[in-house]
XYZ file of N, CA, C and O in Angstrom:
856
model
N 16.286 7.727 -3.432
C 16.320 8.167 -4.822
C 15.335 9.312 -5.051
O 15.613 10.251 -5.804
N 14.207 9.224 -4.404
C 13.187 10.255 -4.562
C 13.690 11.616 -4.082
O 13.490 12.641 -4.743
N 14.368 11.627 -2.936
C 14.892 12.878 -2.400
C 15.966 13.474 -3.309
O 16.020 14.699 -3.503
N 16.799 12.627 -3.858
C 17.845 13.107 -4.758
C 17.242 13.732 -6.015
O 17.725 14.759 -6.510
N 16.191 13.119 -6.540
C 15.526 13.671 -7.719
C 14.884 15.020 -7.422
O 14.918 15.934 -8.254
N 14.304 15.146 -6.233
C 13.695 16.425 -5.854
C 14.745 17.528 -5.767
O 14.521 18.653 -6.242
N 15.882 17.207 -5.173
C 16.956 18.192 -5.083
C 17.453 18.588 -6.475
O 17.699 19.770 -6.754
N 17.605 17.623 -7.345
C 18.092 17.899 -8.700
C 17.117 18.800 -9.454
O 17.531 19.735 -10.155
N 15.825 18.540 -9.310
C 14.826 19.368 -9.988
C 14.814 20.794 -9.449
O 14.645 21.756 -10.212
N 14.985 20.938 -8.141
C 15.003 22.279 -7.563
C 16.235 23.060 -8.004
O 16.159 24.263 -8.246
N 17.365 22.366 -8.116
C 18.576 23.036 -8.593
C 18.403 23.479 -10.044
O 18.848 24.567 -10.442
N 17.730 22.655 -10.841
C 17.473 23.027 -12.228
C 16.610 24.282 -12.331
O 16.779 25.089 -13.247
N 15.690 24.446 -11.385
C 14.801 25.608 -11.425
C 15.544 26.917 -11.181
O 15.186 27.950 -11.746
N 16.552 26.869 -10.323
C 17.252 28.106 -9.971
C 18.501 28.327 -10.819
O 19.102 29.399 -10.771
N 18.899 27.303 -11.579
C 20.086 27.439 -12.424
C 19.753 28.214 -13.693
O 18.610 28.213 -14.165
N 20.733 28.871 -14.241
C 20.543 29.578 -15.498
C 20.303 28.572 -16.625
O 20.909 27.495 -16.641
N 19.416 28.895 -17.556
C 19.051 27.936 -18.619
C 20.248 27.393 -19.392
O 20.257 26.224 -19.781
N 21.260 28.209 -19.605
C 22.393 27.748 -20.409
C 23.231 26.705 -19.677
O 23.943 25.921 -20.300
N 23.128 26.681 -18.340
C 23.889 25.696 -17.574
C 23.227 24.316 -17.572
O 23.885 23.313 -17.300
N 21.925 24.275 -17.849
C 21.195 23.007 -17.773
C 21.673 22.022 -18.841
O 21.758 20.813 -18.603
N 22.003 22.533 -20.013
C 22.457 21.675 -21.116
C 23.951 21.819 -21.399
O 24.446 21.296 -22.395
N 24.641 22.512 -20.530
C 26.076 22.708 -20.755
C 26.845 21.431 -20.418
O 26.567 20.759 -19.420
N 27.820 21.109 -21.235
C 28.591 19.879 -21.068
C 29.874 20.149 -20.283
O 30.431 21.238 -20.335
N 30.315 19.124 -19.573
C 31.578 19.236 -18.853
C 32.732 18.808 -19.755
O 32.568 18.631 -20.967
N 33.891 18.599 -19.168
C 35.063 18.245 -19.961
C 34.918 16.888 -20.639
O 35.562 16.616 -21.651
N 34.082 16.027 -20.052
C 33.880 14.699 -20.635
C 32.714 14.671 -21.621
O 32.344 13.602 -22.115
N 32.132 15.835 -21.879
C 31.048 15.922 -22.852
C 29.704 15.467 -22.328
O 28.836 15.067 -23.111
N 29.504 15.529 -21.014
C 28.243 15.088 -20.419
C 27.496 16.277 -19.839
O 28.091 17.173 -19.235
N 26.171 16.255 -20.027
C 25.319 17.296 -19.458
C 24.954 16.916 -18.023
O 25.161 15.769 -17.606
N 24.408 17.852 -17.226
C 24.090 17.554 -15.817
C 23.181 16.342 -15.621
O 23.371 15.579 -14.664
N 22.201 16.135 -16.494
C 21.304 14.988 -16.339
C 22.060 13.671 -16.466
O 21.798 12.715 -15.730
N 22.993 13.614 -17.391
C 23.785 12.394 -17.566
C 24.703 12.154 -16.374
O 24.882 11.011 -15.938
N 25.266 13.233 -15.855
C 26.127 13.103 -14.675
C 25.318 12.604 -13.482
O 25.764 11.730 -12.721
N 24.116 13.147 -13.316
C 23.249 12.720 -12.215
C 22.882 11.245 -12.353
O 22.918 10.488 -11.375
N 22.531 10.830 -13.564
C 22.133 9.433 -13.784
C 23.290 8.477 -13.512
O 23.106 7.423 -12.882
N 24.479 8.839 -13.966
C 25.637 7.958 -13.771
C 26.036 7.855 -12.301
O 26.426 6.784 -11.829
N 25.916 8.964 -11.585
C 26.326 8.962 -10.180
C 25.292 8.318 -9.259
O 25.592 8.051 -8.094
N 24.084 8.083 -9.773
C 23.027 7.500 -8.941
C 22.572 6.131 -9.451
O 21.481 5.672 -9.100
N 23.387 5.490 -10.260
C 23.019 4.164 -10.760
C 22.868 3.156 -9.622
O 21.936 2.344 -9.602
N 23.790 3.205 -8.679
C 23.728 2.272 -7.554
C 22.487 2.476 -6.712
O 21.822 1.509 -6.312
N 22.156 3.739 -6.452
C 20.964 4.039 -5.663
C 19.698 3.619 -6.397
O 18.743 3.128 -5.786
N 19.692 3.790 -7.717
C 18.544 3.380 -8.524
C 18.351 1.868 -8.473
O 17.224 1.372 -8.343
N 19.436 1.132 -8.545
C 19.353 -0.328 -8.490
C 18.891 -0.811 -7.115
O 18.113 -1.768 -7.021
N 19.363 -0.155 -6.065
C 18.930 -0.530 -4.716
C 17.440 -0.260 -4.525
O 16.724 -1.067 -3.919
N 16.965 0.880 -5.036
C 15.544 1.191 -4.945
C 14.692 0.209 -5.725
O 13.623 -0.211 -5.264
N 15.166 -0.174 -6.899
C 14.438 -1.159 -7.711
C 14.378 -2.507 -7.001
O 13.327 -3.163 -6.971
N 15.489 -2.915 -6.421
C 15.535 -4.204 -5.716
C 14.595 -4.208 -4.515
O 13.866 -5.182 -4.276
N 14.596 -3.110 -3.751
C 13.734 -3.039 -2.569
C 12.258 -3.025 -2.954
O 11.436 -3.709 -2.331
N 11.913 -2.268 -3.983
C 10.515 -2.196 -4.415
C 10.026 -3.544 -4.929
O 8.891 -3.954 -4.643
N 10.856 -4.240 -5.679
C 10.459 -5.549 -6.196
C 10.242 -6.543 -5.056
O 9.274 -7.318 -5.074
N 11.127 -6.513 -4.076
C 10.980 -7.421 -2.937
C 9.699 -7.113 -2.158
O 8.952 -8.030 -1.780
N 9.426 -5.831 -1.933
C 8.215 -5.436 -1.212
C 6.966 -5.801 -1.997
O 5.979 -6.299 -1.436
N 6.987 -5.564 -3.309
C 5.826 -5.871 -4.147
C 5.576 -7.374 -4.219
O 4.419 -7.822 -4.199
N 6.631 -8.157 -4.296
C 6.469 -9.610 -4.342
C 5.854 -10.138 -3.052
O 4.954 -10.995 -3.087
N 6.319 -9.621 -1.920
C 5.764 -10.058 -0.636
C 4.296 -9.669 -0.520
O 3.455 -10.476 -0.098
N 3.982 -8.425 -0.885
C 2.594 -7.979 -0.820
C 1.697 -8.728 -1.778
O 0.529 -9.004 -1.470
N 2.228 -9.084 -2.931
C 1.426 -9.803 -3.922
C 1.101 -11.216 -3.453
O 0.001 -11.729 -3.705
N 2.034 -11.852 -2.768
C 1.785 -13.199 -2.254
C 0.644 -13.177 -1.235
O -0.281 -14.002 -1.286
N 0.700 -12.221 -0.314
C -0.348 -12.119 0.708
C -1.686 -11.757 0.076
O -2.734 -12.323 0.427
N -1.679 -10.825 -0.872
C -2.923 -10.410 -1.530
C -3.546 -11.565 -2.306
O -4.773 -11.744 -2.292
N -2.720 -12.342 -2.976
C -3.225 -13.496 -3.725
C -3.825 -14.536 -2.791
O -4.868 -15.142 -3.096
N -3.184 -14.739 -1.659
C -3.710 -15.691 -0.674
C -5.070 -15.238 -0.148
O -6.008 -16.045 -0.037
N -5.191 -13.945 0.151
C -6.468 -13.416 0.642
C -7.544 -13.543 -0.428
O -8.684 -13.957 -0.146
N -7.211 -13.202 -1.670
C -8.185 -13.303 -2.761
C -8.653 -14.742 -2.949
O -9.845 -14.998 -3.194
N -7.740 -15.686 -2.815
C -8.110 -17.100 -2.963
C -9.059 -17.546 -1.859
O -10.056 -18.241 -2.116
N -8.762 -17.129 -0.634
C -9.580 -17.541 0.511
C -10.984 -16.958 0.429
O -11.986 -17.673 0.587
N -11.082 -15.654 0.175
C -12.404 -15.020 0.172
C -13.213 -15.430 -1.060
O -14.450 -15.464 -1.021
N -12.532 -15.746 -2.167
C -13.252 -16.232 -3.348
C -13.875 -17.594 -3.067
O -15.021 -17.864 -3.448
N -13.115 -18.452 -2.389
C -13.652 -19.768 -2.031
C -14.785 -19.644 -1.022
O -15.773 -20.397 -1.072
N -14.661 -18.674 -0.099
C -15.704 -18.493 0.915
C -17.021 -18.034 0.301
O -18.098 -18.310 0.845
N -16.951 -17.351 -0.840
C -18.172 -16.875 -1.493
C -19.021 -18.022 -2.023
O -20.239 -17.873 -2.206
N -18.404 -19.179 -2.269
C -19.139 -20.327 -2.810
C -19.358 -21.423 -1.769
O -19.938 -22.465 -2.084
N -18.871 -21.201 -0.569
C -19.143 -22.126 0.541
C -19.785 -21.320 1.664
O -19.176 -21.087 2.706
N -20.988 -20.870 1.429
C -21.672 -19.975 2.349
C -21.940 -20.652 3.683
O -22.290 -21.843 3.731
N -21.778 -19.926 4.773
C -22.092 -20.504 6.090
C -23.583 -20.811 6.204
O -24.426 -20.020 5.787
N -23.897 -21.961 6.739
C -25.293 -22.368 6.866
C -25.810 -23.147 5.681
O -26.885 -23.760 5.756
N -25.080 -23.126 4.572
C -25.487 -23.873 3.398
C -26.669 -23.241 2.675
O -27.101 -22.130 2.982
N -27.199 -23.964 1.710
C -28.339 -23.496 0.918
C -29.426 -24.565 0.897
O -29.171 -25.744 1.161
N -30.633 -24.130 0.562
C -31.736 -25.086 0.450
C -31.767 -25.687 -0.952
O -30.863 -25.466 -1.760
N -32.808 -26.422 -1.251
C -32.906 -27.095 -2.549
C -33.005 -26.112 -3.714
O -32.679 -26.452 -4.853
N -33.461 -24.894 -3.424
C -33.581 -23.874 -4.470
C -32.304 -23.067 -4.649
O -32.246 -22.175 -5.501
N -31.298 -23.349 -3.844
C -30.041 -22.616 -3.932
C -30.016 -21.336 -3.132
O -29.059 -20.562 -3.218
N -31.064 -21.092 -2.339
C -31.131 -19.882 -1.520
C -30.444 -20.153 -0.182
O -30.688 -21.188 0.443
N -29.576 -19.255 0.279
C -28.896 -19.473 1.566
C -29.887 -19.624 2.715
O -30.881 -18.896 2.797
N -29.601 -20.553 3.593
C -30.495 -20.805 4.725
C -30.483 -19.674 5.744
O -31.464 -19.478 6.466
N -29.373 -18.946 5.814
C -29.248 -17.868 6.804
C -29.475 -16.488 6.197
O -29.008 -15.478 6.732
N -30.185 -16.441 5.095
C -30.372 -15.170 4.397
C -31.126 -14.154 5.240
O -30.950 -12.943 5.071
N -31.949 -14.613 6.169
C -32.759 -13.695 6.969
C -31.964 -13.012 8.071
O -32.432 -12.048 8.675
N -30.755 -13.483 8.328
C -29.952 -12.906 9.403
C -29.128 -11.719 8.893
O -28.562 -11.760 7.796
N -29.049 -10.680 9.713
C -28.213 -9.528 9.369
C -26.739 -9.914 9.314
O -25.970 -9.374 8.509
N -26.354 -10.854 10.155
C -24.962 -11.309 10.177
C -24.550 -11.901 8.837
O -23.399 -11.753 8.403
N -25.487 -12.550 8.166
C -25.177 -13.136 6.863
C -24.923 -12.045 5.819
O -24.005 -12.158 4.996
N -25.719 -10.993 5.851
C -25.521 -9.892 4.910
C -24.184 -9.192 5.152
O -23.500 -8.788 4.206
N -23.819 -9.053 6.426
C -22.517 -8.456 6.745
C -21.389 -9.348 6.236
O -20.382 -8.862 5.707
N -21.568 -10.657 6.389
C -20.564 -11.598 5.884
C -20.388 -11.455 4.376
O -19.253 -11.390 3.874
N -21.494 -11.405 3.645
C -21.426 -11.300 2.183
C -20.763 -9.992 1.766
O -19.908 -9.963 0.865
N -21.146 -8.902 2.419
C -20.572 -7.602 2.081
C -19.074 -7.567 2.377
O -18.276 -7.102 1.549
N -18.688 -8.051 3.540
C -17.267 -8.048 3.911
C -16.453 -8.953 2.997
O -15.330 -8.606 2.601
N -17.015 -10.094 2.638
C -16.304 -11.016 1.756
C -16.106 -10.404 0.372
O -15.029 -10.532 -0.228
N -17.139 -9.730 -0.134
C -17.011 -9.082 -1.440
C -15.996 -7.952 -1.428
O -15.183 -7.820 -2.352
N -16.019 -7.139 -0.378
C -15.048 -6.046 -0.273
C -13.624 -6.576 -0.142
O -12.685 -5.994 -0.699
N -13.473 -7.665 0.591
C -12.143 -8.268 0.727
C -11.622 -8.763 -0.617
O -10.436 -8.606 -0.936
N -12.513 -9.343 -1.415
C -12.108 -9.837 -2.733
C -11.704 -8.689 -3.650
O -10.640 -8.729 -4.291
N -12.523 -7.651 -3.706
C -12.234 -6.529 -4.600
C -10.957 -5.792 -4.186
O -10.130 -5.438 -5.031
N -10.797 -5.543 -2.894
C -9.615 -4.806 -2.432
C -8.340 -5.626 -2.606
O -7.278 -5.070 -2.919
N -8.423 -6.933 -2.421
C -7.236 -7.770 -2.626
C -6.846 -7.812 -4.102
O -5.648 -7.843 -4.432
N -7.830 -7.784 -4.988
C -7.528 -7.744 -6.424
C -6.858 -6.423 -6.791
O -5.910 -6.382 -7.589
N -7.344 -5.324 -6.194
C -6.703 -4.022 -6.428
C -5.250 -4.059 -5.961
O -4.344 -3.559 -6.644
N -5.018 -4.656 -4.800
C -3.649 -4.768 -4.286
C -2.776 -5.600 -5.223
O -1.619 -5.243 -5.489
N -3.324 -6.692 -5.738
C -2.568 -7.534 -6.677
C -2.183 -6.741 -7.920
O -1.038 -6.802 -8.394
N -3.134 -5.977 -8.451
C -2.857 -5.191 -9.655
C -1.801 -4.118 -9.400
O -0.942 -3.860 -10.252
N -1.854 -3.488 -8.227
C -0.871 -2.458 -7.904
C 0.529 -3.052 -7.754
O 1.508 -2.521 -8.287
N 0.626 -4.158 -7.041
C 1.934 -4.793 -6.869
C 2.454 -5.348 -8.199
O 3.664 -5.325 -8.454
N 1.541 -5.831 -9.040
C 1.951 -6.324 -10.355
C 2.477 -5.189 -11.227
O 3.464 -5.355 -11.958
N 1.832 -4.031 -11.139
C 2.295 -2.881 -11.926
C 3.665 -2.404 -11.451
O 4.453 -1.890 -12.249
N 3.960 -2.579 -10.162
C 5.296 -2.239 -9.662
C 6.336 -3.202 -10.223
O 7.421 -2.795 -10.656
N 5.999 -4.481 -10.233
C 6.946 -5.486 -10.725
C 7.231 -5.329 -12.215
O 8.325 -5.668 -12.679
N 6.250 -4.839 -12.967
C 6.418 -4.695 -14.417
C 6.801 -3.274 -14.822
O 6.768 -2.946 -16.008
N 7.145 -2.443 -13.861
C 7.497 -1.056 -14.165
C 8.864 -0.974 -14.844
O 9.697 -1.877 -14.731
N 9.103 0.136 -15.535
C 10.394 0.349 -16.206
C 11.487 0.724 -15.217
O 12.668 0.595 -15.509
N 11.092 1.251 -14.065
C 12.024 1.735 -13.040
C 12.922 2.838 -13.586
O 14.131 2.849 -13.358
N 12.294 3.744 -14.324
C 13.014 4.933 -14.765
C 13.178 5.879 -13.580
O 12.486 5.761 -12.564
N 14.081 6.826 -13.716
C 14.355 7.733 -12.603
C 13.107 8.498 -12.176
O 12.805 8.598 -10.985
N 12.381 9.029 -13.140
C 11.201 9.833 -12.809
C 10.072 9.008 -12.197
O 9.174 9.569 -11.566
N 10.103 7.689 -12.390
C 9.069 6.838 -11.790
C 9.156 6.835 -10.270
O 8.162 6.561 -9.590
N 10.332 7.132 -9.739
C 10.516 7.129 -8.293
C 9.966 8.396 -7.632
O 9.904 8.461 -6.404
N 9.586 9.381 -8.423
C 9.043 10.608 -7.848
C 7.630 10.403 -7.315
O 7.355 10.651 -6.138
N 6.718 9.930 -8.171
C 5.324 9.766 -7.736
C 4.702 8.446 -8.176
O 3.896 7.868 -7.446
N 5.045 7.988 -9.363
C 4.382 6.811 -9.922
C 4.550 5.580 -9.034
O 3.564 4.979 -8.582
N 5.778 5.201 -8.761
C 6.027 4.008 -7.946
C 5.588 4.178 -6.494
O 4.959 3.267 -5.933
N 5.879 5.319 -5.835
C 5.374 5.484 -4.463
C 3.853 5.450 -4.373
O 3.302 4.891 -3.419
N 3.164 6.031 -5.363
C 1.699 6.020 -5.343
C 1.160 4.600 -5.481
O 0.221 4.207 -4.775
N 1.746 3.820 -6.378
C 1.324 2.425 -6.533
C 1.572 1.632 -5.254
O 0.751 0.790 -4.865
N 2.695 1.901 -4.611
C 3.010 1.197 -3.366
C 2.016 1.557 -2.271
O 1.550 0.676 -1.530
N 1.658 2.830 -2.170
C 0.697 3.257 -1.151
C -0.680 2.644 -1.385
O -1.329 2.161 -0.451
N -1.131 2.654 -2.632
C -2.438 2.061 -2.947
C -2.418 0.563 -2.675
O -3.378 -0.001 -2.132
N -1.319 -0.089 -3.028
C -1.211 -1.528 -2.792
C -1.242 -1.876 -1.317
O -1.966 -2.792 -0.897
N -0.485 -1.146 -0.504
C -0.456 -1.419 0.937
C -1.795 -1.106 1.589
O -2.274 -1.864 2.445
N -2.416 0.017 1.195
C -3.711 0.385 1.769
C -4.787 -0.631 1.387
O -5.616 -1.019 2.223
N -4.777 -1.078 0.135
C -5.754 -2.079 -0.307
C -5.533 -3.410 0.403
O -6.498 -4.097 0.774
N -4.275 -3.763 0.594
C -3.964 -5.008 1.305
C -4.450 -4.946 2.748
O -5.037 -5.910 3.260
N -4.227 -3.817 3.396
C -4.669 -3.661 4.780
C -6.193 -3.709 4.872
O -6.759 -4.355 5.767
N -6.872 -3.053 3.941
C -8.339 -3.060 3.938
C -8.884 -4.459 3.665
O -9.884 -4.877 4.263
N -8.236 -5.194 2.773
C -8.685 -6.557 2.480
C -8.509 -7.470 3.689
O -9.333 -8.362 3.928
N -7.451 -7.243 4.470
C -7.258 -8.037 5.684
C -8.354 -7.751 6.704
O -8.881 -8.667 7.341
N -8.713 -6.475 6.851
C -9.766 -6.108 7.804
C -11.092 -6.741 7.409
O -11.774 -7.371 8.228
N -11.478 -6.580 6.147
C -12.769 -7.112 5.699
C -12.779 -8.638 5.702
O -13.823 -9.253 5.959
N -11.639 -9.257 5.428
C -11.582 -10.715 5.493
C -11.814 -11.199 6.921
O -12.537 -12.184 7.153
N -11.217 -10.519 7.891
C -11.401 -10.903 9.282
C -12.830 -10.636 9.758
O -13.362 -11.368 10.595
N -13.447 -9.587 9.223
C -14.855 -9.335 9.553
C -15.722 -10.477 9.029
O -16.607 -10.988 9.738
N -15.476 -10.880 7.785
C -16.229 -12.007 7.219
C -15.976 -13.285 8.012
O -16.906 -14.069 8.275
N -14.739 -13.494 8.409
C -14.392 -14.673 9.203
C -15.119 -14.662 10.547
O -15.655 -15.689 10.989
N -15.168 -13.504 11.185
C -15.817 -13.394 12.495
C -17.315 -13.655 12.400
O -17.891 -14.366 13.236
N -17.949 -13.104 11.367
C -19.398 -13.281 11.247
C -19.768 -14.681 10.772
O -20.921 -15.087 10.907
N -18.812 -15.404 10.240
C -19.056 -16.821 9.966
C -19.283 -17.578 11.266
O -20.189 -18.423 11.369
N -18.506 -17.245 12.280
C -18.689 -17.872 13.588
C -19.955 -17.367 14.274
O -20.578 -18.102 15.044
N -20.318 -16.116 14.011
C -21.575 -15.603 14.571
C -22.753 -16.408 14.039
O -23.686 -16.754 14.784
N -22.720 -16.725 12.751
C -23.798 -17.520 12.156
C -23.762 -18.975 12.623
O -24.808 -19.602 12.808
N -22.559 -19.492 12.814
C -22.436 -20.895 13.205
C -22.803 -21.120 14.668
O -23.314 -22.186 15.033
N -22.548 -20.108 15.509
C -22.800 -20.259 16.949
C -23.749 -19.167 17.436
O -23.470 -18.472 18.409
N -24.871 -19.005 16.730
C -25.826 -17.974 17.129
C -26.700 -18.413 18.298
O -27.513 -17.636 18.794
N -26.546 -19.649 18.716
C -27.287 -20.121 19.888
C -26.892 -19.292 21.106
O -25.720 -18.975 21.313
N -27.870 -18.934 21.916
C -27.609 -18.021 23.037
C -26.616 -18.594 24.036
O -25.942 -17.869 24.761
N -26.483 -19.906 24.095
C -25.551 -20.518 25.037
C -24.110 -20.436 24.551
O -23.182 -20.621 25.327
N -23.914 -20.172 23.259
C -22.569 -20.159 22.691
C -22.197 -18.805 22.104
O -21.324 -18.718 21.238
N -22.830 -17.752 22.572
C -22.541 -16.428 22.016
C -21.131 -15.951 22.347
O -20.595 -15.078 21.666
N -20.543 -16.502 23.392
C -19.199 -16.086 23.756
C -18.152 -16.612 22.772
O -17.055 -16.045 22.667
N -18.489 -17.664 22.021
C -17.531 -18.247 21.077
C -17.195 -17.280 19.943
O -16.015 -16.990 19.699
N -18.183 -16.745 19.199
C -17.827 -15.798 18.130
C -17.174 -14.524 18.648
O -16.325 -13.943 17.967
N -17.563 -14.102 19.845
C -16.937 -12.904 20.414
C -15.453 -13.138 20.671
O -14.606 -12.300 20.337
N -15.141 -14.290 21.242
C -13.744 -14.612 21.532
C -12.939 -14.773 20.246
O -11.806 -14.283 20.137
N -13.533 -15.445 19.269
C -12.851 -15.636 17.987
C -12.611 -14.295 17.298
O -11.548 -14.053 16.701
N -13.582 -13.398 17.375
C -13.443 -12.087 16.733
C -12.302 -11.286 17.339
O -11.554 -10.605 16.623
N -12.171 -11.363 18.644
C -11.100 -10.624 19.318
C -9.731 -11.115 18.848
O -8.849 -10.321 18.490
N -9.558 -12.426 18.820
C -8.261 -12.975 18.431
C -8.004 -12.850 16.928
O -6.843 -12.786 16.504
N -9.063 -12.803 16.127
C -8.870 -12.722 14.678
C -8.310 -11.379 14.241
O -7.713 -11.276 13.163
N -8.492 -10.345 15.067
C -7.998 -9.025 14.698
C -6.570 -8.771 15.180
O -6.003 -7.719 14.879
N -6.001 -9.703 15.904
C -4.610 -9.543 16.334
C -3.639 -9.462 15.155
O -2.721 -8.623 15.163
N -3.788 -10.305 14.109
C -2.878 -10.165 12.957
C -2.965 -8.804 12.282
O -1.964 -8.316 11.731
N -4.144 -8.183 12.321
C -4.295 -6.868 11.700
C -3.479 -5.826 12.455
O -2.816 -4.973 11.850
N -3.514 -5.891 13.781
C -2.721 -4.955 14.580
C -1.223 -5.168 14.358
O -0.450 -4.205 14.315
N -0.830 -6.421 14.199
C 0.580 -6.714 13.932
C 0.991 -6.143 12.575
O 2.054 -5.521 12.432
N 0.134 -6.345 11.573
C 0.422 -5.817 10.241
C 0.480 -4.294 10.254
O 1.362 -3.686 9.629
N -0.467 -3.675 10.955
C -0.487 -2.213 11.029
C 0.759 -1.684 11.728
O 1.342 -0.676 11.306
N 1.176 -2.358 12.775
C 2.363 -1.931 13.518
C 3.618 -2.011 12.649
O 4.517 -1.168 12.755
N 3.668 -2.996 11.760
C 4.857 -3.192 10.938
C 4.846 -2.358 9.663
O 5.897 -1.890 9.217
N 3.667 -2.166 9.061
C 3.609 -1.552 7.738
C 3.161 -0.098 7.730
O 3.425 0.607 6.758
N 2.476 0.366 8.767
C 2.026 1.750 8.768
C 3.173 2.757 8.741
O 3.052 3.803 8.093
N 4.288 2.500 9.442
C 5.418 3.439 9.299
C 5.898 3.568 7.861
O 6.229 4.669 7.408
N 5.928 2.448 7.127
C 6.327 2.496 5.723
C 5.327 3.293 4.900
O 5.711 4.122 4.061
N 4.039 3.068 5.145
C 3.003 3.794 4.405
C 3.061 5.286 4.704
O 2.948 6.123 3.796
N 3.270 5.626 5.960
C 3.342 7.039 6.346
C 4.587 7.703 5.762
O 4.518 8.835 5.253
N 5.721 7.018 5.826
C 6.959 7.581 5.280
C 6.858 7.786 3.773
O 7.340 8.794 3.240
N 6.232 6.836 3.091
C 6.075 6.965 1.641
C 5.170 8.136 1.290
O 5.453 8.906 0.362
N 4.087 8.279 2.047
C 3.161 9.388 1.789
C 3.816 10.735 2.070
O 3.719 11.668 1.255
N 4.474 10.843 3.208
C 5.101 12.114 3.568
C 6.244 12.456 2.625
O 6.449 13.622 2.271
N 6.989 11.445 2.183
C 8.094 11.691 1.267
C 7.602 12.123 -0.106
O 8.258 12.909 -0.792
N 6.421 11.632 -0.498
C 5.901 11.939 -1.830
C 5.185 13.282 -1.881
O 5.336 14.040 -2.848
N 4.425 13.609 -0.839
C 3.559 14.781 -0.903
C 3.963 15.914 0.038
O 3.521 17.043 -0.147
N 4.776 15.632 1.044
C 5.149 16.681 1.994
C 6.610 17.084 1.909
O 6.976 18.169 2.345
N 7.445 16.220 1.360
C 8.884 16.481 1.409
C 9.268 17.726 0.616
O 10.148 18.480 1.016
N 8.610 17.940 -0.519
C 8.950 19.108 -1.327
C 8.696 20.397 -0.554
O 9.479 21.348 -0.601
N 7.587 20.432 0.192
C 7.268 21.620 0.980
C 8.229 21.788 2.145
O 8.697 22.892 2.439
N 8.550 20.678 2.807
C 9.419 20.750 3.980
C 10.871 21.036 3.603
O 11.577 21.756 4.307
N 11.304 20.462 2.491
C 12.707 20.594 2.111
C 13.037 21.967 1.543
O 14.119 22.505 1.770
N 12.093 22.535 0.795
C 12.403 23.752 0.060
C 11.596 24.954 0.527
O 11.479 25.944 -0.189
N 11.029 24.874 1.725
C 10.305 26.016 2.260
C 11.296 27.099 2.676
O 12.273 26.813 3.376
N 11.075 28.322 2.265
C 12.019 29.389 2.620
C 12.127 29.558 4.125
O 11.149 29.434 4.858
N 13.319 29.832 4.569
C 13.559 30.037 5.991
C 13.037 31.407 6.401
O 13.433 32.432 5.857
N 12.134 31.417 7.367
C 11.512 32.668 7.783
C 12.296 33.385 8.879
O 11.960 34.503 9.237
N 13.286 32.717 9.435
C 14.065 33.346 10.495
C 15.030 34.363 9.880
O 15.792 34.036 8.974
N 14.971 35.557 10.356
C 15.802 36.620 9.808
C 16.701 37.174 10.908
O 16.300 37.279 12.069
N 17.906 37.512 10.533
C 18.877 38.060 11.470
C 18.935 39.569 11.274
O 19.271 40.060 10.204
N 18.568 40.297 12.301
C 18.547 41.762 12.208
C 19.799 42.338 12.857
O 20.286 41.808 13.837
């Protein structure tokens, strides 16, 4: 739908002004003809975006729930004054920072996916508004997954900081990042295609041909 809208806008730029509002035999102007002929494509785009946003929102909500709970169940516990027992360790500070970033980024992802679900899905929304929200949502979701896994890994670092068990957090950290690579492998093509279609397609599609025949 985005590509079709770009083509329509470019044709409007080169068309004579009187043709833009001129009606055909059925009394319809070009914009109405375009809208009627692309109703099916608009509905398919709306259906796909809603499905993608719903899936992303479920994962983002799950991450937000997990990291929010982790913020109140600190590794190592607290003393009688409520101060964390592992506060002196650098690993604990990294855990707190990663957990907070995971919470904030997952909330951003939830808001972006929610705004997609509640969008009007007008034709012009497919040009930049909806793709931009989708990109921010996917990027925030990916960042929240990374920071959540960092917090998860450093929880094991704090739990098994004994020199005899240092291999345990290292092994757990390696395996904990496997889901991130799987997610990146599956979703990065979508993120790249959305970005290139939104910001590069106009330049690539309508760049004047420099090859000249002499």
